[in-house]
Coordinates of C-alpha atoms in Angstrom, one line a residue:
Chain N
M1 CA 0.0 0.0 0.0
T2 CA 1.2 3.5 -0.7
N3 CA 0.1 6.6 1.1
A4 CA 1.3 10.1 1.1
L5 CA 3.9 9.5 3.8
L6 CA 5.3 6.1 3.1
D7 CA 5.9 3.9 0.0
D8 CA 5.4 0.4 1.4
R9 CA 6.9 -1.1 -1.8
V10 CA 10.3 0.4 -1.0
I11 CA 10.2 -1.0 2.5
E12 CA 9.1 -4.4 1.1
Q13 CA 12.1 -4.4 -1.3
L14 CA 14.3 -3.5 1.7
V15 CA 13.0 -6.6 3.5
A16 CA 13.7 -8.7 0.3
D17 CA 17.2 -7.3 0.0
T18 CA 18.3 -7.6 3.6
G19 CA 15.9 -10.0 5.4
P20 CA 13.0 -9.5 7.7
S21 CA 15.1 -9.8 10.9
V22 CA 17.2 -6.8 10.0
L23 CA 14.4 -4.4 9.2
P24 CA 13.7 -3.3 12.8
D25 CA 17.4 -2.3 13.1
L26 CA 17.4 -0.4 9.8
L27 CA 14.2 1.5 10.4
S28 CA 15.3 2.3 13.9
A29 CA 18.5 3.8 12.6
F30 CA 16.5 5.9 10.2
V31 CA 14.1 7.1 12.9
E32 CA 17.0 8.0 15.2
E33 CA 18.7 9.9 12.4
M34 CA 15.6 11.9 11.7
A35 CA 15.0 12.5 15.4
E36 CA 18.5 14.0 15.6
L37 CA 18.2 15.9 12.4
A38 CA 14.9 17.7 13.1
P39 CA 16.2 20.0 16.0
R40 CA 19.6 20.4 14.2
L41 CA 17.9 21.5 11.0
A42 CA 15.5 23.9 13.0
D43 CA 18.6 25.4 14.7
A44 CA 20.5 25.8 11.4
L45 CA 17.4 27.5 9.8
D46 CA 17.1 29.9 12.9
H47 CA 20.7 30.9 12.5
D48 CA 20.7 31.2 8.7
D49 CA 23.4 28.5 8.6
Y50 CA 22.7 27.6 5.0
L51 CA 25.7 25.4 4.6
A52 CA 24.5 23.2 7.5
V53 CA 20.9 23.2 6.2
A54 CA 22.1 22.2 2.7
R55 CA 24.1 19.3 4.0
D56 CA 21.3 18.0 6.1
I57 CA 18.8 18.3 3.3
H58 CA 21.1 16.5 1.0
S59 CA 21.5 13.7 3.5
L60 CA 17.7 13.5 4.1
K61 CA 17.0 13.4 0.4
S62 CA 19.0 10.2 0.1
S63 CA 17.9 8.4 3.3
S64 CA 14.2 9.3 2.8
G65 CA 14.4 7.8 -0.7
T66 CA 16.0 4.6 0.5
F67 CA 13.4 4.1 3.3
G68 CA 10.4 5.0 1.2
A69 CA 9.6 8.2 3.1
L70 CA 7.8 9.6 0.2
A71 CA 6.5 12.9 1.6
L72 CA 9.9 13.7 3.2
R73 CA 11.8 13.0 0.1
G74 CA 9.5 15.3 -1.9
L75 CA 10.0 18.1 0.6
A76 CA 13.8 17.6 0.8
E77 CA 14.1 17.7 -3.0
G78 CA 12.0 20.9 -3.0
M79 CA 14.2 22.5 -0.4
D80 CA 17.4 21.4 -2.1
S81 CA 16.3 22.8 -5.4
A82 CA 15.1 26.1 -3.8
Y83 CA 18.5 26.5 -2.1
K84 CA 20.4 25.8 -5.3
Q85 CA 18.3 28.4 -7.1
G86 CA 18.7 31.0 -4.3
E87 CA 15.0 31.0 -3.4
L88 CA 15.7 31.3 0.4
D89 CA 12.1 32.3 1.4
S90 CA 10.6 29.3 -0.4
A91 CA 13.2 27.0 1.2
L92 CA 12.4 28.4 4.6
E93 CA 8.7 27.7 4.1
L94 CA 9.4 24.2 3.1
G95 CA 11.7 23.9 6.2
V96 CA 8.8 24.6 8.5
E97 CA 6.7 21.9 6.8
L98 CA 9.6 19.5 6.8
H99 CA 9.7 19.6 10.6
L100 CA 6.1 18.5 10.8
R101 CA 6.5 15.8 8.2
I102 CA 9.5 14.3 10.0
R103 CA 7.3 13.9 13.1
E104 CA 4.5 12.4 11.1
T105 CA 6.8 10.0 9.3
I106 CA 8.4 8.7 12.5
A107 CA 4.9 8.2 13.9
A108 CA 3.7 6.3 10.8
L109 CA 6.8 4.0 10.9
Q110 CA 6.3 3.3 14.6
A111 CA 2.7 2.5 14.0
R112 CA 3.1 0.2 11.0
Y113 CA 6.5 -1.5 11.3
P114 CA 8.3 -3.3 14.1
L115 CA 11.1 -1.1 15.4
R116 CA 14.1 -2.1 17.5
V117 CA 13.3 -2.1 21.2
S118 CA 15.9 0.2 22.8
Chain C
M1 CA 33.5 -18.5 1.5
A2 CA 35.4 -15.6 3.0
N3 CA 36.5 -12.9 0.6
D4 CA 39.9 -11.3 0.9
K5 CA 38.9 -8.0 -0.7
T6 CA 38.8 -4.9 1.5
V7 CA 36.1 -2.3 0.7
L8 CA 35.7 1.1 2.4
L9 CA 32.2 2.6 2.6
V10 CA 32.4 6.4 3.1
E11 CA 28.9 7.5 4.1
D12 CA 27.9 10.0 6.8
S13 CA 24.3 8.8 7.2
P14 CA 24.3 6.0 9.8
S15 CA 21.0 4.6 8.5
L16 CA 22.2 4.5 4.9
A17 CA 25.5 3.0 5.9
R18 CA 23.6 0.2 7.8
V19 CA 21.5 -0.5 4.7
Y20 CA 24.6 -0.7 2.4
L21 CA 26.5 -2.9 4.8
E22 CA 23.5 -5.2 5.0
Y23 CA 23.3 -5.3 1.1
L24 CA 26.9 -6.5 1.0
R25 CA 26.8 -8.9 3.9
T26 CA 26.5 -12.0 1.6
E27 CA 29.6 -10.9 -0.4
Q28 CA 31.7 -11.3 2.7
Y29 CA 34.1 -8.5 1.9
R30 CA 36.2 -7.0 4.6
M31 CA 34.0 -4.0 5.1
L32 CA 35.3 -0.7 6.6
H33 CA 33.0 2.2 7.3
A34 CA 34.1 5.9 7.6
S35 CA 31.6 8.6 8.3
G36 CA 33.9 11.5 7.3
G37 CA 36.7 12.3 4.9
E38 CA 39.6 12.4 7.4
Q39 CA 38.6 9.1 8.8
A40 CA 38.4 7.6 5.2
I41 CA 41.9 8.8 4.3
A42 CA 43.3 7.4 7.6
M43 CA 41.6 4.0 6.9
I44 CA 43.0 3.9 3.3
R45 CA 46.5 4.5 4.7
E46 CA 46.1 1.7 7.3
H47 CA 44.3 -1.0 5.3
P48 CA 44.7 -2.6 1.9
V49 CA 41.5 -1.0 0.5
E50 CA 40.8 -2.0 -3.1
A51 CA 37.4 -0.3 -3.6
V52 CA 35.8 2.7 -2.1
L53 CA 32.1 3.5 -2.1
L54 CA 32.2 7.2 -1.8
D55 CA 29.4 9.6 -0.8
L56 CA 30.4 13.1 -2.2
V57 CA 28.8 15.2 0.5
L58 CA 30.6 14.6 3.8
P59 CA 30.6 16.7 7.0
D60 CA 34.3 17.5 7.0
M61 CA 35.2 17.6 3.3
D62 CA 34.0 17.2 -0.2
G63 CA 34.2 13.6 -1.3
M64 CA 35.9 14.7 -4.5
E65 CA 39.0 15.7 -2.3
I66 CA 39.3 12.1 -1.3
M67 CA 39.2 11.0 -4.9
K68 CA 41.9 13.6 -5.8
W69 CA 44.0 12.3 -2.9
I70 CA 43.7 8.7 -4.1
Q71 CA 44.8 9.8 -7.6
Q72 CA 47.8 11.8 -6.3
E73 CA 48.9 8.8 -4.2
A74 CA 48.5 6.6 -7.3
R75 CA 46.8 4.0 -5.1
P76 CA 45.3 1.0 -7.0
I77 CA 41.7 1.6 -5.8
S78 CA 38.5 1.6 -7.7
V79 CA 36.2 4.3 -6.6
V80 CA 32.4 4.1 -7.0
I81 CA 30.6 7.4 -6.2
I82 CA 27.2 7.1 -4.4
T83 CA 25.4 10.2 -5.2
A84 CA 22.0 11.7 -4.3
H85 CA 19.3 11.9 -6.9
G86 CA 19.8 14.9 -9.0
S87 CA 23.6 15.1 -8.5
I88 CA 24.6 13.4 -11.8
G89 CA 26.5 16.4 -13.0
R90 CA 29.0 16.0 -10.1
A91 CA 29.2 12.3 -10.7
V92 CA 30.2 12.9 -14.3
E93 CA 32.8 15.4 -13.2
A94 CA 34.1 12.7 -10.8
M95 CA 34.3 10.2 -13.7
R96 CA 36.7 12.5 -15.4
L97 CA 38.9 12.3 -12.3
G98 CA 39.1 8.5 -12.7
V99 CA 36.1 7.4 -10.7
Y100 CA 35.1 3.9 -11.9
D101 CA 31.4 4.2 -11.7
F102 CA 28.5 5.9 -9.9
L103 CA 25.3 4.8 -8.2
E104 CA 22.4 7.1 -7.8
K105 CA 20.6 6.8 -4.5
P106 CA 18.3 5.0 -3.8
F107 CA 19.8 1.9 -5.5
S108 CA 19.0 -1.8 -5.2
R109 CA 21.1 -4.4 -3.5
E110 CA 21.6 -6.1 -6.8
R111 CA 22.9 -3.0 -8.5
L112 CA 25.3 -2.3 -5.7
I113 CA 26.7 -5.9 -5.7
V114 CA 27.2 -5.9 -9.5
T115 CA 28.8 -2.5 -9.6
L116 CA 31.2 -3.3 -6.8
R117 CA 32.2 -6.7 -8.2
N118 CA 33.1 -5.0 -11.5
A119 CA 35.0 -2.3 -9.7
L120 CA 37.0 -4.9 -7.8
D121 CA 37.6 -6.9 -11.0
R122 CA 39.1 -3.8 -12.6
V123 CA 41.5 -3.4 -9.7
S124 CA 42.7 -7.0 -10.1
L125 CA 43.2 -6.5 -13.8
V126 CA 45.1 -3.3 -13.4
K127 CA 47.3 -5.0 -10.8
I128 CA 48.0 -8.0 -13.1
V129 CA 48.7 -5.8 -16.1
G130 CA 50.8 -3.4 -14.1
D131 CA 52.8 -6.3 -12.7
M132 CA 53.3 -8.0 -16.1
E133 CA 54.6 -4.7 -17.5
R134 CA 57.3 -4.4 -14.9
T135 CA 60.4 -5.9 -16.4
D136 CA 62.4 -2.8 -15.3
F137 CA 62.1 -1.3 -11.9
E138 CA 64.5 1.2 -10.4
G139 CA 67.6 -0.5 -11.6
F140 CA 66.3 -4.0 -11.4
T141 CA 65.7 -6.1 -14.5
G142 CA 63.3 -9.0 -14.0
A143 CA 59.8 -10.0 -14.9
S144 CA 59.6 -13.1 -12.7
L145 CA 56.8 -13.4 -10.2
V146 CA 59.2 -13.4 -7.3
M147 CA 60.6 -10.1 -8.5
Q148 CA 57.1 -8.7 -8.9
S149 CA 56.5 -9.3 -5.2
I150 CA 59.9 -7.5 -4.4
Y151 CA 58.7 -4.5 -6.5
R152 CA 55.5 -4.5 -4.6
I153 CA 57.3 -4.6 -1.2
I154 CA 59.5 -1.7 -2.3
D155 CA 56.5 0.3 -3.5
S156 CA 54.8 -0.3 -0.1
A157 CA 57.9 0.3 2.0
A158 CA 59.1 3.4 0.2
P159 CA 56.6 6.1 1.5
S160 CA 57.3 5.2 5.2
K161 CA 60.3 6.1 7.3
A162 CA 60.3 2.6 8.8
S163 CA 63.7 0.8 8.8
V164 CA 64.3 -1.8 6.1
F165 CA 66.4 -4.9 6.5
I166 CA 67.5 -6.4 3.2
T167 CA 68.9 -10.0 3.0
G168 CA 70.1 -11.9 0.0
E169 CA 73.1 -13.7 -1.4
S170 CA 76.0 -11.7 -2.7
G171 CA 75.2 -10.2 -6.1
T172 CA 71.4 -10.2 -5.7
G173 CA 71.1 -6.4 -5.8
K174 CA 70.9 -5.4 -2.1
E175 CA 72.2 -1.9 -2.8
V176 CA 70.0 -1.6 -5.9
C177 CA 67.1 -2.4 -3.6
A178 CA 68.1 0.2 -1.0
Q179 CA 68.5 2.8 -3.8
A180 CA 65.1 1.8 -5.2
I181 CA 63.4 2.4 -1.8
H182 CA 65.1 5.7 -1.5
N183 CA 64.2 6.8 -5.1
R184 CA 60.5 6.0 -4.5
S185 CA 60.4 7.6 -1.1
P186 CA 59.4 11.2 -0.2
R187 CA 63.2 11.6 0.6
S188 CA 64.3 11.0 -3.0
A189 CA 65.4 14.6 -3.4
G190 CA 67.7 14.1 -0.3
P191 CA 71.0 12.2 -0.3
F192 CA 71.4 8.4 -0.5
V193 CA 74.6 7.4 1.3
A194 CA 75.8 3.8 1.2
I195 CA 78.5 2.4 3.6
N196 CA 79.8 -1.1 3.2
C197 CA 81.0 -2.1 6.6
A198 CA 83.0 -5.0 5.2
A199 CA 85.0 -2.9 2.8
I200 CA 86.3 -0.4 5.3
P201 CA 89.0 -1.3 7.8
K202 CA 87.3 -1.9 11.1
D203 CA 89.2 1.0 12.9
L204 CA 87.8 3.5 10.4
V205 CA 84.2 2.4 10.3
E206 CA 83.1 4.6 13.2
S207 CA 84.7 7.7 11.6
E208 CA 83.2 6.8 8.2
I209 CA 79.7 6.7 9.7
F210 CA 79.8 9.4 12.4
G211 CA 82.7 11.6 11.1
H212 CA 85.5 13.0 13.3
V213 CA 86.8 16.3 14.7
K214 CA 90.3 17.5 14.0
G215 CA 92.8 15.7 16.2
A216 CA 90.4 12.9 17.1
F217 CA 93.0 10.3 16.2
T218 CA 96.5 10.2 14.6
G219 CA 96.1 11.4 11.1
A220 CA 92.8 13.3 11.7
L221 CA 94.2 16.6 10.4
Q222 CA 90.8 18.0 9.6
S223 CA 87.3 17.6 10.9
R224 CA 85.3 15.5 8.5
D225 CA 81.5 14.8 8.2
G226 CA 80.6 11.1 8.3
A227 CA 77.9 9.3 6.4
A228 CA 75.3 10.0 9.1
K229 CA 75.7 13.8 8.6
R230 CA 75.8 13.5 4.8
A231 CA 72.6 11.4 4.8
D232 CA 70.6 14.1 6.7
G233 CA 67.2 14.4 5.0
G234 CA 67.8 11.2 3.0
T235 CA 68.7 7.6 3.5
L236 CA 71.6 5.8 5.1
F237 CA 72.3 2.4 3.7
L238 CA 74.6 0.1 5.9
D239 CA 75.7 -2.9 3.9
E240 CA 77.2 -6.0 5.6
L241 CA 76.1 -4.8 9.0
G242 CA 77.3 -8.1 10.7
E243 CA 80.9 -6.9 10.0
M244 CA 80.5 -3.9 12.3
N245 CA 82.1 -4.4 15.8
L246 CA 79.7 -4.7 18.7
D247 CA 80.7 -1.4 20.4
L248 CA 80.0 0.5 17.3
Q249 CA 76.7 -1.4 16.9
A250 CA 75.7 0.0 20.3
K251 CA 76.5 3.5 19.2
L252 CA 74.5 2.9 16.0
L253 CA 71.5 1.7 18.0
R254 CA 71.5 4.9 20.1
F255 CA 71.7 6.9 16.9
I256 CA 68.7 5.1 15.4
Q257 CA 66.8 5.5 18.6
T258 CA 67.5 9.2 19.2
G259 CA 68.4 10.5 15.7
A260 CA 71.5 12.0 17.4
F261 CA 75.2 11.1 17.3
G262 CA 78.6 12.4 18.3
P263 CA 81.5 12.5 15.8
V264 CA 84.6 10.7 16.9
G265 CA 86.6 12.9 19.3
S266 CA 83.6 15.2 20.1
N267 CA 81.3 15.3 23.1
A268 CA 78.7 17.4 21.3
L269 CA 75.7 15.6 19.7
E270 CA 74.4 16.3 16.3
E271 CA 70.8 15.6 15.2
V272 CA 69.8 14.5 11.8
D273 CA 66.8 13.1 10.0
V274 CA 67.8 9.8 8.4
R275 CA 66.0 6.7 7.2
F276 CA 67.9 3.5 7.8
I277 CA 68.3 0.6 5.5
A278 CA 70.6 -2.3 6.5
A279 CA 71.7 -5.3 4.6
T280 CA 73.6 -8.5 5.0
N281 CA 74.2 -11.6 2.8
R282 CA 74.0 -13.9 5.8
N283 CA 71.0 -15.0 7.9
P284 CA 70.6 -12.1 10.4
L285 CA 69.2 -14.3 13.1
E286 CA 72.3 -16.6 12.7
L287 CA 74.4 -13.4 13.1
V288 CA 72.5 -12.6 16.3
R289 CA 72.9 -16.2 17.6
S290 CA 76.6 -16.2 16.8
G291 CA 77.0 -12.9 18.6
L292 CA 78.0 -10.9 15.6
L293 CA 74.9 -8.7 15.5
R294 CA 73.3 -7.2 18.6
E295 CA 69.8 -8.5 19.1
D296 CA 68.4 -5.1 20.0
L297 CA 69.9 -3.5 16.9
Y298 CA 68.5 -6.4 14.8
Y299 CA 64.9 -5.8 16.1
R300 CA 65.3 -2.0 15.7
L301 CA 66.2 -2.4 12.1
H302 CA 64.2 -5.4 11.1
V303 CA 60.9 -3.5 10.7
I304 CA 60.4 -4.2 7.0
P305 CA 62.3 -7.3 5.9
V306 CA 63.1 -7.7 2.2
H307 CA 64.6 -11.0 1.0
L308 CA 66.1 -10.8 -2.5
P309 CA 65.9 -14.1 -4.3
P310 CA 69.1 -15.7 -5.8
L311 CA 69.2 -15.6 -9.6
R312 CA 68.7 -19.4 -9.9
E313 CA 65.2 -18.9 -8.5
R314 CA 64.3 -16.2 -11.0
G315 CA 63.6 -18.4 -14.0
N316 CA 63.8 -16.5 -17.3
D317 CA 65.1 -13.3 -15.7
V318 CA 68.6 -14.8 -16.4
M319 CA 68.1 -14.3 -20.1
L320 CA 66.4 -10.9 -19.7
I321 CA 69.4 -9.7 -17.7
A322 CA 72.0 -11.4 -20.0
D323 CA 70.4 -9.9 -23.1
R324 CA 70.5 -6.4 -21.4
F325 CA 74.2 -6.8 -20.4
L326 CA 75.1 -8.1 -23.9
Q327 CA 73.5 -5.0 -25.5
T328 CA 75.3 -2.6 -23.1
F329 CA 78.7 -4.2 -23.3
S330 CA 78.6 -4.7 -27.0
R331 CA 77.9 -1.0 -27.5
E332 CA 80.7 -0.1 -25.1
E333 CA 83.2 -2.5 -26.6
G334 CA 82.2 -1.9 -30.2
R335 CA 81.0 -5.5 -30.8
A336 CA 78.3 -6.8 -33.1
F337 CA 76.5 -9.2 -30.7
R338 CA 72.8 -9.2 -31.1
G339 CA 71.9 -12.2 -28.8
F340 CA 72.7 -15.7 -27.5
N341 CA 72.1 -18.7 -29.7
P342 CA 69.6 -21.4 -28.3
E343 CA 72.5 -23.6 -27.0
A344 CA 74.2 -20.8 -25.2
R345 CA 70.8 -19.7 -23.7
A346 CA 70.3 -23.3 -22.5
V347 CA 73.7 -23.2 -20.7
L348 CA 72.9 -19.9 -19.1
L349 CA 69.5 -21.1 -17.9
D350 CA 70.9 -24.4 -16.6
Y351 CA 73.7 -22.8 -14.5
D352 CA 73.3 -22.2 -10.8
W353 CA 74.8 -18.6 -10.7
P354 CA 76.3 -18.7 -7.2
G355 CA 77.5 -15.2 -7.7
N356 CA 74.0 -14.1 -8.9
V357 CA 73.6 -11.0 -11.1
R358 CA 77.1 -9.7 -10.5
Q359 CA 78.5 -13.0 -11.8
L360 CA 76.2 -13.0 -14.8
Q361 CA 77.4 -9.4 -15.5
N362 CA 81.1 -10.5 -15.4
V363 CA 80.4 -13.5 -17.6
V364 CA 78.7 -11.5 -20.3
H365 CA 81.5 -8.8 -20.0
N366 CA 84.1 -11.5 -20.4
I367 CA 82.3 -12.9 -23.5
V368 CA 82.0 -9.5 -25.1
V369 CA 85.6 -8.5 -24.5
L370 CA 87.2 -11.8 -25.7
N371 CA 84.9 -12.6 -28.6
D372 CA 82.9 -11.0 -31.5
G373 CA 80.2 -12.2 -33.7
D374 CA 76.5 -11.9 -34.4
E375 CA 75.4 -14.2 -31.6
V376 CA 77.0 -15.8 -28.5
I377 CA 77.7 -19.6 -28.9
P378 CA 78.6 -22.0 -26.1
A379 CA 82.2 -22.1 -27.1
M380 CA 82.5 -18.4 -26.1
L381 CA 81.3 -19.1 -22.5
P382 CA 84.0 -18.7 -19.9
P383 CA 85.1 -21.7 -17.6
P384 CA 82.4 -22.3 -15.0
L385 CA 79.8 -22.4 -17.7
A386 CA 81.9 -24.0 -20.4
V387 CA 82.5 -27.0 -18.1
S388 CA 78.9 -27.4 -16.9
G389 CA 77.2 -26.6 -20.2
P390 CA 75.5 -29.2 -22.3
A391 CA 77.6 -28.4 -25.4
P392 CA 79.2 -31.7 -26.6
P393 CA 83.0 -31.7 -26.5
A394 CA 84.7 -31.6 -30.0
M395 CA 86.8 -34.7 -29.2
P396 CA 85.8 -37.7 -27.1
I397 CA 87.4 -37.6 -23.7
D398 CA 88.9 -40.6 -22.0
E399 CA 87.2 -40.1 -18.6
S400 CA 89.6 -42.4 -16.8
V401 CA 92.5 -40.1 -17.7
V402 CA 90.5 -37.1 -16.5
E403 CA 89.9 -38.9 -13.2
Q404 CA 93.5 -39.6 -12.8
E405 CA 94.7 -36.1 -13.7
R406 CA 92.3 -34.3 -11.3
P407 CA 92.3 -35.7 -7.8
I408 CA 89.1 -34.9 -6.0
L409 CA 89.6 -32.2 -3.4
P410 CA 87.2 -31.0 -0.6
L411 CA 85.1 -28.2 -2.0
W412 CA 86.4 -25.7 0.6
Q413 CA 89.9 -26.4 -0.6
V414 CA 89.0 -25.9 -4.3
E415 CA 87.3 -22.6 -3.3
M416 CA 90.2 -21.5 -1.3
E417 CA 92.7 -22.2 -4.0
A418 CA 90.5 -20.5 -6.6
I419 CA 90.2 -17.4 -4.4
E420 CA 93.9 -17.3 -3.5
R421 CA 94.9 -17.7 -7.1
A422 CA 92.6 -14.9 -8.1
I423 CA 94.0 -12.6 -5.4
R424 CA 97.6 -13.3 -6.5
Q425 CA 96.7 -12.7 -10.1
C426 CA 95.2 -9.4 -9.2
D427 CA 98.3 -8.2 -7.4
E428 CA 96.8 -8.9 -4.0
S429 CA 93.8 -6.6 -4.7
I430 CA 90.8 -8.2 -3.0
P431 CA 88.2 -5.9 -4.6
R432 CA 89.5 -6.7 -8.1
A433 CA 89.7 -10.4 -7.4
A434 CA 86.1 -10.4 -6.0
D435 CA 84.9 -8.5 -9.1
L436 CA 86.4 -11.2 -11.4
L437 CA 85.1 -14.0 -9.2
G438 CA 81.6 -12.5 -9.3
V439 CA 81.3 -12.1 -5.6
S440 CA 81.4 -9.1 -3.3
P441 CA 84.8 -8.2 -1.6
S442 CA 83.1 -8.8 1.8
T443 CA 82.6 -12.4 0.9
L444 CA 86.3 -12.8 0.2
Y445 CA 87.3 -11.0 3.4
R446 CA 84.9 -13.2 5.4
K447 CA 86.0 -16.5 3.9
R448 CA 89.7 -15.6 4.3
Q449 CA 89.2 -14.6 7.9
A450 CA 87.4 -17.9 8.6
W451 CA 90.3 -19.9 7.0
K452 CA 92.8 -17.9 8.9
D453 CA 90.9 -18.5 12.1
K454 CA 91.1 -22.3 11.4
G455 CA 94.8 -22.1 10.6
L456 CA 94.1 -23.1 7.0
L457 CA 95.6 -20.0 5.4

């Protein structure tokens, strides 16, 4: 099933490629990474640290694609493109939305997939 | 089955790194993971990395800088760029720098495995082709597998400052090896100073190495720098280390440990930056056991051992080297030789070459000086080869007569007589006799000393 937040086919492929027993570990690593990234990104945006923002967005673009986080990937690509074209206002708007989507994506993953018990 | 390939993954995202490492688990490579550029370079320096999966956006540096560093160091590594969607332009730019391939994220397990296998195959091919091409290497001539491994050891040892201990029979090229290490090192612009401890009278070795101040001993009319000072910023090669007396070995050990030494007759210490290479034609552990080499000095110097093979174990290298000497000497002596005929080749390949490359050099020089023609035939070969060669004698020989005329002597006696005769014919010059016999002067000094010790000479 595919909804706006997650592409289940990507996660199914991840299971096929790595094995079901590994999935909780992989998804947990992704969730932890996003949980760390959200406040760091907010801080970088607050301080107009565009280099740090660009680096995090670049990283998020790749990881969200690999874990089927469809909505996040769309936003990250939008921000990346806005930065590259110098549209800072537009990038900032997307940044606010991104923060929200990260929380929603984490919640969706926790609700639908087994994560590592830490 | 375990795989002996080492692969470095450079990826700052922990979750992606986990996914890629899981993708590659079945391949059983030795996987290393670096989350930044500095860490990646340190790992490449420390491990035999053959392929790098390289993310271009890293927290501490641009991944392209790592690629440039690998190129500058000329390391045999295949690099596969892993790039974010929409960064193809940079990947293409990287391909121009010599990157093998690129993967656009997200990519499947299958795509990663195939790309990496191809990248590793390319490294193997480059290595094989590179090795096969190396018939000449920093003064060595030789395409045999055993010499390819020597070239690789020299390549690996050269960039470091670690001490090298070269062993090998006389005439195998120990000084050529030391010079090769120096030439390929970052100190190549500095001096290469070679000291043969066996060729210098024992009383003068200390002064030769450490120098002396005016008045240090009778005849020291001027202060003089020794090899240690002259090698500052470069390499000091100490040949026939076992010939050095033990007191001097202790002083050498302190010099290696501290980088400082005092010239003979001076209390002041001088500091230099020197890389040490030592050599001996004897088994160094035997030297230690027999008390001729200090154990602590041996371990201090024996960081990177290089054992040069005797010529008889180098297969067809004999002919490569013989052909090369024949060209050189024919040019120098104005002869027309263009090669060895098949029978002469067979004799050269069949011979044991106890004096190794130096003996082969002398044999070819002898042939060129005493003969001329288009090609070398067995009849032109000088005695040790003429006797052992397969060429049939022109006249049948009555073997019983030969047996009667040549009583069988112990081998040491034959050797001693041959050496003493050579020294007499060379007006008592040991270096000249050694040259003609195809061995190093130190071998003659050592053998004669042993015979003298036993009262045989």
